[in-house]
Coordinates of C-alpha atoms in Angstrom, one line a residue:
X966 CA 65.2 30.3 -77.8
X967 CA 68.2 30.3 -80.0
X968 CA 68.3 31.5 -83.6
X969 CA 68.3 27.6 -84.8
X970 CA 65.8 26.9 -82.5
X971 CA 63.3 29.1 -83.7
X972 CA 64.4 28.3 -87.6
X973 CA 63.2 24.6 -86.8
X974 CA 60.2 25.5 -84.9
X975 CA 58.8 27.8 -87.6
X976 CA 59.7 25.6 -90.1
X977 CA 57.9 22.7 -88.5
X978 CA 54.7 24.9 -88.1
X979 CA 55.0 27.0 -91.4
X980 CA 56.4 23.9 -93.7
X981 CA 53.3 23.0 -95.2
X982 CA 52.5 26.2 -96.6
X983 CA 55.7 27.0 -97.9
X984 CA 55.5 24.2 -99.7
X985 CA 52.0 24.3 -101.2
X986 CA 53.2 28.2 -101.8
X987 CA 56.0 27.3 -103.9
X988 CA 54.1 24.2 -105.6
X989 CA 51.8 26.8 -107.2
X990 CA 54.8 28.2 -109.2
X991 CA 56.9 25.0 -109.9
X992 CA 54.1 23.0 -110.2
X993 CA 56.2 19.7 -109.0
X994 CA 55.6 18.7 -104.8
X995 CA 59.3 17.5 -105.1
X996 CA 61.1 20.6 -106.2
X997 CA 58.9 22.5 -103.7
X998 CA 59.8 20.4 -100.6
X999 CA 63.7 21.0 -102.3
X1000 CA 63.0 24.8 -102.4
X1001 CA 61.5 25.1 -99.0
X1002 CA 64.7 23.2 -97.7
X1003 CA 66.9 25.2 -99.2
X1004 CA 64.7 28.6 -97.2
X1005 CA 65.8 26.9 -94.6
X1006 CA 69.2 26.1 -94.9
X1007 CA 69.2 29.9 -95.6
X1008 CA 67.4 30.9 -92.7
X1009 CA 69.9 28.9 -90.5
X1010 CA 73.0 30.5 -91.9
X1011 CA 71.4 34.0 -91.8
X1012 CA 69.3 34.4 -88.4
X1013 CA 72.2 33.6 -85.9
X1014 CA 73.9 36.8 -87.7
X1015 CA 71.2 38.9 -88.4
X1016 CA 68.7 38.0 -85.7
X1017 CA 65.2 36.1 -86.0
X1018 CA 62.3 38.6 -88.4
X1019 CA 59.7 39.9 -87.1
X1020 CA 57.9 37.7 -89.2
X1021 CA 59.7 34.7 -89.5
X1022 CA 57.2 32.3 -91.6
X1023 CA 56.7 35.0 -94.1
X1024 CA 60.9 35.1 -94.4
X1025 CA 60.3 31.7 -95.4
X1026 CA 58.2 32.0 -97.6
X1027 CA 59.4 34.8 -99.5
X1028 CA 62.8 32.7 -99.6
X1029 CA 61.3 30.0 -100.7
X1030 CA 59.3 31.8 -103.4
X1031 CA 62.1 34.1 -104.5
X1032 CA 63.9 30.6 -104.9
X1033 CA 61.5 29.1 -107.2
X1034 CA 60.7 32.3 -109.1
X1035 CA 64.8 31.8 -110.5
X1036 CA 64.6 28.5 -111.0
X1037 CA 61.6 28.7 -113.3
X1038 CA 62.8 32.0 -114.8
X1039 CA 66.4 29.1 -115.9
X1040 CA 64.4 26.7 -117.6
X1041 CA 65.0 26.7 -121.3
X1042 CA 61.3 26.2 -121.4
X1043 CA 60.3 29.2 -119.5
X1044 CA 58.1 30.4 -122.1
X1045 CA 56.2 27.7 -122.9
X1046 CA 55.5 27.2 -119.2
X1047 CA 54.3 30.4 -119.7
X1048 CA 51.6 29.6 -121.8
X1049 CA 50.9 26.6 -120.8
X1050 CA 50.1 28.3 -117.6
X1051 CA 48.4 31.2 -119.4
X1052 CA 51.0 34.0 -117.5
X1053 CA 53.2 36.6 -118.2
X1054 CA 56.9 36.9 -116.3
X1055 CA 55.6 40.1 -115.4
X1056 CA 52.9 38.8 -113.5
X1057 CA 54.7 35.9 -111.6
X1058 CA 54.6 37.1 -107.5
X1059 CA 57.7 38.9 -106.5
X1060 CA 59.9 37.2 -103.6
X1061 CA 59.3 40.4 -102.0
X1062 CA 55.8 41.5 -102.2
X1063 CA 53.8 41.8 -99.7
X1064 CA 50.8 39.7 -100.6
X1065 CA 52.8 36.7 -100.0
X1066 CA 51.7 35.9 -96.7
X1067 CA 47.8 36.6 -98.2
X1068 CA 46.2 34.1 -96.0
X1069 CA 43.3 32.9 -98.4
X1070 CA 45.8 32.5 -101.4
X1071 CA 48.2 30.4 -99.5
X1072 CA 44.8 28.5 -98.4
X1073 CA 44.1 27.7 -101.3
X1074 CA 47.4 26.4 -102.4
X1075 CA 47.5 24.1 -98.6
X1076 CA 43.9 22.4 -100.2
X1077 CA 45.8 21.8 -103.6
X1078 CA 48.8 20.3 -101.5
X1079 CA 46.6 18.0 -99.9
X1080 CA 44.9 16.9 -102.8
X1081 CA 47.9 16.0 -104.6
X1082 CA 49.6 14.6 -101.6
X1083 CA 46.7 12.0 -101.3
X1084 CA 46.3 11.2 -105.1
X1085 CA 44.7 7.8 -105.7
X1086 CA 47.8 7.2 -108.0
X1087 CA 49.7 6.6 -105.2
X1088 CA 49.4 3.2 -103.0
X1089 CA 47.9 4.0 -99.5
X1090 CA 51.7 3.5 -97.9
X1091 CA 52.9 6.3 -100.4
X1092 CA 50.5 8.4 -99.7
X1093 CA 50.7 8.3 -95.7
X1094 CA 54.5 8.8 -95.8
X1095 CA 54.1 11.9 -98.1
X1096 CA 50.9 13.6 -96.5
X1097 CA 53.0 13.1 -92.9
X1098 CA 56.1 14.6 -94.7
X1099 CA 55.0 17.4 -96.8
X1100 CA 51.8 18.6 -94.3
X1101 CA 52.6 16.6 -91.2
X1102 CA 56.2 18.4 -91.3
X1103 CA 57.3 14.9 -90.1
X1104 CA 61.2 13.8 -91.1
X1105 CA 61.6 10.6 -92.6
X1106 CA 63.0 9.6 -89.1
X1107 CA 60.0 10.3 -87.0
X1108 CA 57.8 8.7 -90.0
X1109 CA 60.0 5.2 -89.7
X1110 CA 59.8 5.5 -85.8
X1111 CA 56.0 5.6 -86.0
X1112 CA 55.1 3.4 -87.9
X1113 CA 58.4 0.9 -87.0
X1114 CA 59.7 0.4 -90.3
X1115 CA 63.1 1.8 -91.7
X1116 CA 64.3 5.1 -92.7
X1117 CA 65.5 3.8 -96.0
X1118 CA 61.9 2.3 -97.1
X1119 CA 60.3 5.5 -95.5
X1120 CA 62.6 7.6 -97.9
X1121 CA 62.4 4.7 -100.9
X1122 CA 58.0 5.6 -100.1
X1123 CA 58.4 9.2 -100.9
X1124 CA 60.6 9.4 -103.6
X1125 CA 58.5 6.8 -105.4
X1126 CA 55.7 9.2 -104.8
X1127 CA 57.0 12.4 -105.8
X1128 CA 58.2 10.5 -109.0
X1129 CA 54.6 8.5 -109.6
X1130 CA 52.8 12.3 -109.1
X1131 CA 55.4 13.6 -111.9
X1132 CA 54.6 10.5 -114.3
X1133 CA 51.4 10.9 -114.0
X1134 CA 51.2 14.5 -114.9
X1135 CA 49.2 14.9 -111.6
X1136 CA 48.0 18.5 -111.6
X1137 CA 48.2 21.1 -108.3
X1138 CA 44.9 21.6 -108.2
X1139 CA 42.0 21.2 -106.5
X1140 CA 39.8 18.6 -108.6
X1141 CA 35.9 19.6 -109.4
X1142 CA 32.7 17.3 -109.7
X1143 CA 32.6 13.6 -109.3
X1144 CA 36.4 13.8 -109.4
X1145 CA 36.7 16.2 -106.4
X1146 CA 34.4 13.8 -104.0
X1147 CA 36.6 11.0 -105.3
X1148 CA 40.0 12.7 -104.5
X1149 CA 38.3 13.9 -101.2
X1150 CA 37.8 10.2 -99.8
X1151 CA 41.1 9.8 -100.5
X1152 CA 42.3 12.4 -98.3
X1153 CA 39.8 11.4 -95.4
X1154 CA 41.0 8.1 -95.6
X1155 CA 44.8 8.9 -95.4
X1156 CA 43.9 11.4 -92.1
X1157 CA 41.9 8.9 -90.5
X1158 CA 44.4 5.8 -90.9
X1159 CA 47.3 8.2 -89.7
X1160 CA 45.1 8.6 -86.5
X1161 CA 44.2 5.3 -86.0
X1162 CA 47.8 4.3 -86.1
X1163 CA 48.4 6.9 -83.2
X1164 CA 45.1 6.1 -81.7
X1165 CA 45.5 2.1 -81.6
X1166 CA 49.1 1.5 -82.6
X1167 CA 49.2 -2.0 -85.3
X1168 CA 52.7 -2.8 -83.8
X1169 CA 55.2 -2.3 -81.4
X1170 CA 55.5 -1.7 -77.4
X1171 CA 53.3 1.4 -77.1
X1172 CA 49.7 1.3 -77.5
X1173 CA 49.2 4.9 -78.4
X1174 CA 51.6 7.2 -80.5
X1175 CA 50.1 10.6 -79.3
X1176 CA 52.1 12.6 -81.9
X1177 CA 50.6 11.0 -84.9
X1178 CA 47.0 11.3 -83.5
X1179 CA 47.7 15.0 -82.7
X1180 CA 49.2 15.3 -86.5
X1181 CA 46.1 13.7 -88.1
X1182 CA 44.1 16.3 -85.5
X1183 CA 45.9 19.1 -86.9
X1184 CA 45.3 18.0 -91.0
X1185 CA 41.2 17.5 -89.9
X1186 CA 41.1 20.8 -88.3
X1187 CA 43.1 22.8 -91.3
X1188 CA 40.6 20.6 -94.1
X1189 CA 37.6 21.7 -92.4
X1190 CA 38.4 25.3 -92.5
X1191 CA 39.4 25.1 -96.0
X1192 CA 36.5 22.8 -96.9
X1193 CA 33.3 24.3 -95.1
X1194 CA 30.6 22.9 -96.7
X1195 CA 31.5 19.4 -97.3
X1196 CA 29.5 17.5 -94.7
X1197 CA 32.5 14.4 -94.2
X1198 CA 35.0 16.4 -93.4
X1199 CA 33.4 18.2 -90.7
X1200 CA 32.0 14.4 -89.7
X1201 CA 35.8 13.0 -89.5
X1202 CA 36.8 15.8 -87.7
X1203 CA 34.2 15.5 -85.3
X1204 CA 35.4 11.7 -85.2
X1205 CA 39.1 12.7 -84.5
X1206 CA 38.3 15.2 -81.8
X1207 CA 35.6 12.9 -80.0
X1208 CA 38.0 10.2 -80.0
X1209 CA 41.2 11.5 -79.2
X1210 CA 39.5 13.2 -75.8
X1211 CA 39.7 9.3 -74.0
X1212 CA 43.5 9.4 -74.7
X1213 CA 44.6 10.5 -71.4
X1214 CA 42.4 7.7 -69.7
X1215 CA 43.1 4.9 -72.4
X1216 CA 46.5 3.7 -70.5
X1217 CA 47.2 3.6 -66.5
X1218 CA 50.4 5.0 -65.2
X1219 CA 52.7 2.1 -66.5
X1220 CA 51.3 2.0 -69.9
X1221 CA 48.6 -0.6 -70.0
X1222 CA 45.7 -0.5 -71.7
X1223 CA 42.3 0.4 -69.6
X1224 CA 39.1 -0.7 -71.3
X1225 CA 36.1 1.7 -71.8
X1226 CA 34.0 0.5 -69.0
X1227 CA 37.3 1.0 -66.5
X1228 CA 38.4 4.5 -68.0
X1229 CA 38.2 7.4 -65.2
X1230 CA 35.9 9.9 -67.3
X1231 CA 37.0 12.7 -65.3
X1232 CA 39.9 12.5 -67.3
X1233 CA 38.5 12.8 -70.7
X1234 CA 39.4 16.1 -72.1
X1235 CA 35.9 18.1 -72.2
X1236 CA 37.2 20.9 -74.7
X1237 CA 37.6 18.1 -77.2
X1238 CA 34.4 17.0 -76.1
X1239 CA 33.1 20.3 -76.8
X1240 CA 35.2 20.3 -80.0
X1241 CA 34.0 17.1 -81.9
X1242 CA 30.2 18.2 -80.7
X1243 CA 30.4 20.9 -82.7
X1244 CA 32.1 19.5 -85.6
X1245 CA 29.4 16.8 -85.7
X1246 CA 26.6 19.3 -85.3
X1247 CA 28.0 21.2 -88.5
X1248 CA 28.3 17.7 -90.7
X1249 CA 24.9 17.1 -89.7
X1250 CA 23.5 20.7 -90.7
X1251 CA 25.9 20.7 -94.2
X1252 CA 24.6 17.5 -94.7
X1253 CA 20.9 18.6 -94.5
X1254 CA 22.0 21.9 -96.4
X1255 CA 22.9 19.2 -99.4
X1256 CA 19.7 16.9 -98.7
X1257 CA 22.0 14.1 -97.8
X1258 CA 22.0 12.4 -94.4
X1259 CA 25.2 12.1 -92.1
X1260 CA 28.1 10.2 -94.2
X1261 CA 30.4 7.6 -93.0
X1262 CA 32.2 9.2 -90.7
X1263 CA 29.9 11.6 -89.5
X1264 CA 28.2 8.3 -88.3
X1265 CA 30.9 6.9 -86.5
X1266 CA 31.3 10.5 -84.4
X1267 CA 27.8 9.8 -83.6
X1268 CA 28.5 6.8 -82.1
X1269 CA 31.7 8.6 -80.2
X1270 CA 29.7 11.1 -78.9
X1271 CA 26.9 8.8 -77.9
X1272 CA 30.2 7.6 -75.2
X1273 CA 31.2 11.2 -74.9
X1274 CA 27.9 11.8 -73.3
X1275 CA 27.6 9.5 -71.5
X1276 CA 28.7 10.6 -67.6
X1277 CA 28.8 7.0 -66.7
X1278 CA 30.0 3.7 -68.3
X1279 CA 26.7 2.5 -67.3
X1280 CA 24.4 5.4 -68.3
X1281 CA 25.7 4.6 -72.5
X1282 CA 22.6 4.4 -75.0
X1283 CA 23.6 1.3 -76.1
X1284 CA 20.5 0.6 -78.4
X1285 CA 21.3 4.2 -80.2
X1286 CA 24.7 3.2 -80.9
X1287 CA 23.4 -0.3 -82.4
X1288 CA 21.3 1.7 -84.3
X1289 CA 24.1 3.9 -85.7
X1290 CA 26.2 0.5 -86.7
X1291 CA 23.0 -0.2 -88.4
X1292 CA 22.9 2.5 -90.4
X1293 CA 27.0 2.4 -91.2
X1294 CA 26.9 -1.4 -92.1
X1295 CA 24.4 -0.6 -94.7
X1296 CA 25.7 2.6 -96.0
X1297 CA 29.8 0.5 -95.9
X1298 CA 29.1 -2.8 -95.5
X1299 CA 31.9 -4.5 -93.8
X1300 CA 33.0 -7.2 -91.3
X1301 CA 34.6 -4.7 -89.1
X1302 CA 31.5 -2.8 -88.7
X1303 CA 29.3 -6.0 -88.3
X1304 CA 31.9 -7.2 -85.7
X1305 CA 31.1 -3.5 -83.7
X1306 CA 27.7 -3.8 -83.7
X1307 CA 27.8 -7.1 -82.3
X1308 CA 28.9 -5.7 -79.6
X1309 CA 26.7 -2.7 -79.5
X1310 CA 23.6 -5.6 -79.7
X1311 CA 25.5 -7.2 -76.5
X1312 CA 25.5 -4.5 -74.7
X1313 CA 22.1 -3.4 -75.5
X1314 CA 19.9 -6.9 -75.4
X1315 CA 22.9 -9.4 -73.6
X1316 CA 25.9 -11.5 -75.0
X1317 CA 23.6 -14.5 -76.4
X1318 CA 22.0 -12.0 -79.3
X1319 CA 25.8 -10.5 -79.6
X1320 CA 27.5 -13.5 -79.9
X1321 CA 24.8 -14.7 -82.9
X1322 CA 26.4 -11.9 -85.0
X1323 CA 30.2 -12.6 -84.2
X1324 CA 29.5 -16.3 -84.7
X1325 CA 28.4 -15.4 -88.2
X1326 CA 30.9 -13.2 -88.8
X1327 CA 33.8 -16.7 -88.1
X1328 CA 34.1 -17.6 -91.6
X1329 CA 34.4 -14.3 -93.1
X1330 CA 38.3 -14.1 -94.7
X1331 CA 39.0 -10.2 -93.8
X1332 CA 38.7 -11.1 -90.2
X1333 CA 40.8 -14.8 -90.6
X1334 CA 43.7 -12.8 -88.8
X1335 CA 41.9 -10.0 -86.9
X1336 CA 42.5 -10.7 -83.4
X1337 CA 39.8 -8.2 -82.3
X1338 CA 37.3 -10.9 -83.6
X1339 CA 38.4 -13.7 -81.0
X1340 CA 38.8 -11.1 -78.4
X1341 CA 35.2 -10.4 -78.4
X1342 CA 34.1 -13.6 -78.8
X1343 CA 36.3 -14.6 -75.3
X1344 CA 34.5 -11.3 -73.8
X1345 CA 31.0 -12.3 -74.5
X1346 CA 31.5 -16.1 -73.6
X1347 CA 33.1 -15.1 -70.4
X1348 CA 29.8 -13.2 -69.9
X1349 CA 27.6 -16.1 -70.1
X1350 CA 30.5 -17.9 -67.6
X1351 CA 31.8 -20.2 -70.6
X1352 CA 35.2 -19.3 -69.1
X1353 CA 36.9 -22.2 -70.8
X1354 CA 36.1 -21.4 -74.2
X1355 CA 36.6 -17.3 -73.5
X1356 CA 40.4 -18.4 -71.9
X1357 CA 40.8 -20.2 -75.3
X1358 CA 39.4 -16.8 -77.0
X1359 CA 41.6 -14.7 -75.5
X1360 CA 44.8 -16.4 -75.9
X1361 CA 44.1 -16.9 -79.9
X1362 CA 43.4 -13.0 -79.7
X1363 CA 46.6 -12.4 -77.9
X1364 CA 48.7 -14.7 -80.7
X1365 CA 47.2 -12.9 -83.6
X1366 CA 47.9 -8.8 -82.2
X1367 CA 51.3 -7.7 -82.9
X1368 CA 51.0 -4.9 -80.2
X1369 CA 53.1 -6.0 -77.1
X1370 CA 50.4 -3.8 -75.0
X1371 CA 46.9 -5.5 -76.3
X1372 CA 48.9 -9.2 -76.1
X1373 CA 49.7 -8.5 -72.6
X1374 CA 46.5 -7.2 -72.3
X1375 CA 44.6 -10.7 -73.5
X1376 CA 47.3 -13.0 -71.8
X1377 CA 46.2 -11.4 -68.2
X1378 CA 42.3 -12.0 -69.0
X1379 CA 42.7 -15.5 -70.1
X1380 CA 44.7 -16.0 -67.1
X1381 CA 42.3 -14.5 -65.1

């Protein structure tokens, strides 16, 4: 690998941490993300010279730091920075000491990252674009191409953020009490919708975006090891993992979607299996550690490892997984969930009792332009062999997706 190809590959892994590193001294997410930059610009004029470190992340970092150590040192406000921050300039880290690459401090800087990142200040679009940019590692290219929207509003997104956090006098911290499990359904929520859009893509001619599932992956997986005893993280990691093992069987060879009960479950990835087990098994005992039950999204692994289990299409406990949408309608009552365990009740005591619940579910607004909602409908009246109004069904489904895949997808079955 060439010098400039290892500077961008350590960047892309390391990035985060740099950043969150730096943040803790300039206190802005911004001037960080400007800092860590300009580590890198550095690296790539150096390395080709003088040849890649030993330890190229901690280069970085120490770059980075030593960078941001000046730039505070400039201000005409230095000292009352100073106190504010209750420090001495004596005591501010050296560029050069080795406990910069201290894994538990820089830990702890990656949690305050996130948490500012995914401040409830910041719409949900704002705060998708920065997560994905400052802890993704994602360029405001590959965040336009995933979510197909332009480079220019992708860009407009995050610099509205980073100015919005500095408004606000957002600290880079990591909140306590009531405000902590407020700020920490925040973050969920921003991992969870980045995966979904790489899971089950909105738009566009792909049905999965891989690289934005694996990104959200990575974010669950680095928020449960900083956050061990908080029962939803480990339950929407167990979600991610548990999900993400259909990929490989969720589309044949030319791209097409296959349905659950046609997937080839040889092909589901077993050490992700393994993976989101495990995660669930540690929500459920943190959760019982804290006298609570399983959360949201500890539920809704439940439900993905009911499937996971399940060797056969055939052999899923249907009537558990009703159960479960039971339990997560009352505990977040909404539509979407009601609309899943109609399904669930189909599948568990036939498409009459199912199609009761969707019928009621018609009038409700939030679902007016769902197209998942008529797509069910078409399934379960095709099951009762009212193919007429299932054709009809399916081809209001296929007008309301804007996924070329899933419209393809509902064209063939009401032609069928």
């Amino acid at each position: 690998m060439t010098a400039a190809g290892a500077v961008e590959t350590v960047f892309r892994i390391e990035s985060a941490r740099i950043i969150a590193g730096v943040a803790r001294i300039v206190r802005d997410v911004g001037i960080a993300e400007e800092l860590a930059q300009d580590a890198l610009v550095a690296a790539l004029e150096r390395w080709p010279e003088s040849g890649v470190p030993d330890n190229p992340g901690a280069w970085l970092m120490a770059s980075a730091r030593h960078r941001a150590i000046d730039l505070v040192r400039r201000r005409e406000t230095y000292a009352r920075k100073l106190a504010e921050m209750g420090r001495d300039p004596d005591a501010l880290p050296r560029a050069d000491d080795p406990g910069d690459t201290d894994p538990d401090s820089i830990d702890d800087d990656l949690l305050r990252l996130i948490f500012t990142a995914c401040h409830p200040v910041l719409s949900t679009d704002a705060r998708i674009a920065l997560t994905l940019r400052l802890l993704g590692g994602l360029t405001t290219e590959e965040i336009a191409r995933a979510f197909l929207t332009s480079e220019a509003t992708v860009a407009q997104r995050i610099v509205r953020a980073k100015r919005a956090l500095g408004r606000a006098g957002v600290p880079f911290e990591v909140p306590y009490g009531t405000e902590r499990t407020a700020r920490l359904g925040s973050v969920l929520e921003v991992i969870y919708l980045v995966f979904n859009e790489g899971y089950a893509a909105t738009a566009g001619d792909d049905l999965l975006r891989p690289a934005l599932c694996e990104d959200a992956l990575r974010l669950a997986r680095v928020l449960a090891g900083l956050m061990e005893r908080e029962p939803e993280v480990h339950g929407l990691a167990a979600l991610l993992e548990l999900q993400a093992s259909r990929t490989a069987a969720r589309t044949g060879p030319d791209g097409a979607p296959v349905l659950l009960a046609a997937q080839d479950r040889t092909r589901w990835d077993r050490l992700l299996i393994r993976r989101g087990l495990a995660a669930l098994l540690r929500s459920a005992e943190t959760a019982a550690d804290a006298g609570t039950g399983l959360g949201p999204y500890g539920l809704q692994a439940a439900i993905a490892a009911c499937h996971a289990r399940a060797v056969r299409y055939e052999d899923t406990d249907w009537p558990a997984i009703a159960a479960l949408y039971g339990r997560l309608a009352a505990l977040t009552p909404s539509p979407v969930v009601e609309l899943n365990r109609a399904v669930a009740v189909a599948m568990a005591e036939g498409p009459a009792a199912g199609l009761a619940l969707v019928d009621a579910l018609a009038a409700d607004p939030a679902l007016r332009a769902y197209h998942l909602l008529p797509s069910v409908r078409g399934d379960l009246l095709e099951r009762m062999g009212r193919t007429d109004e299932a054709r009809a069904e399916f081809v209001r489904a296929a007008e309301l997706t804007r996924n070329a895949r899933e419209r393809a997808l509902l064209l063939d079955r009401a032609g069928r």
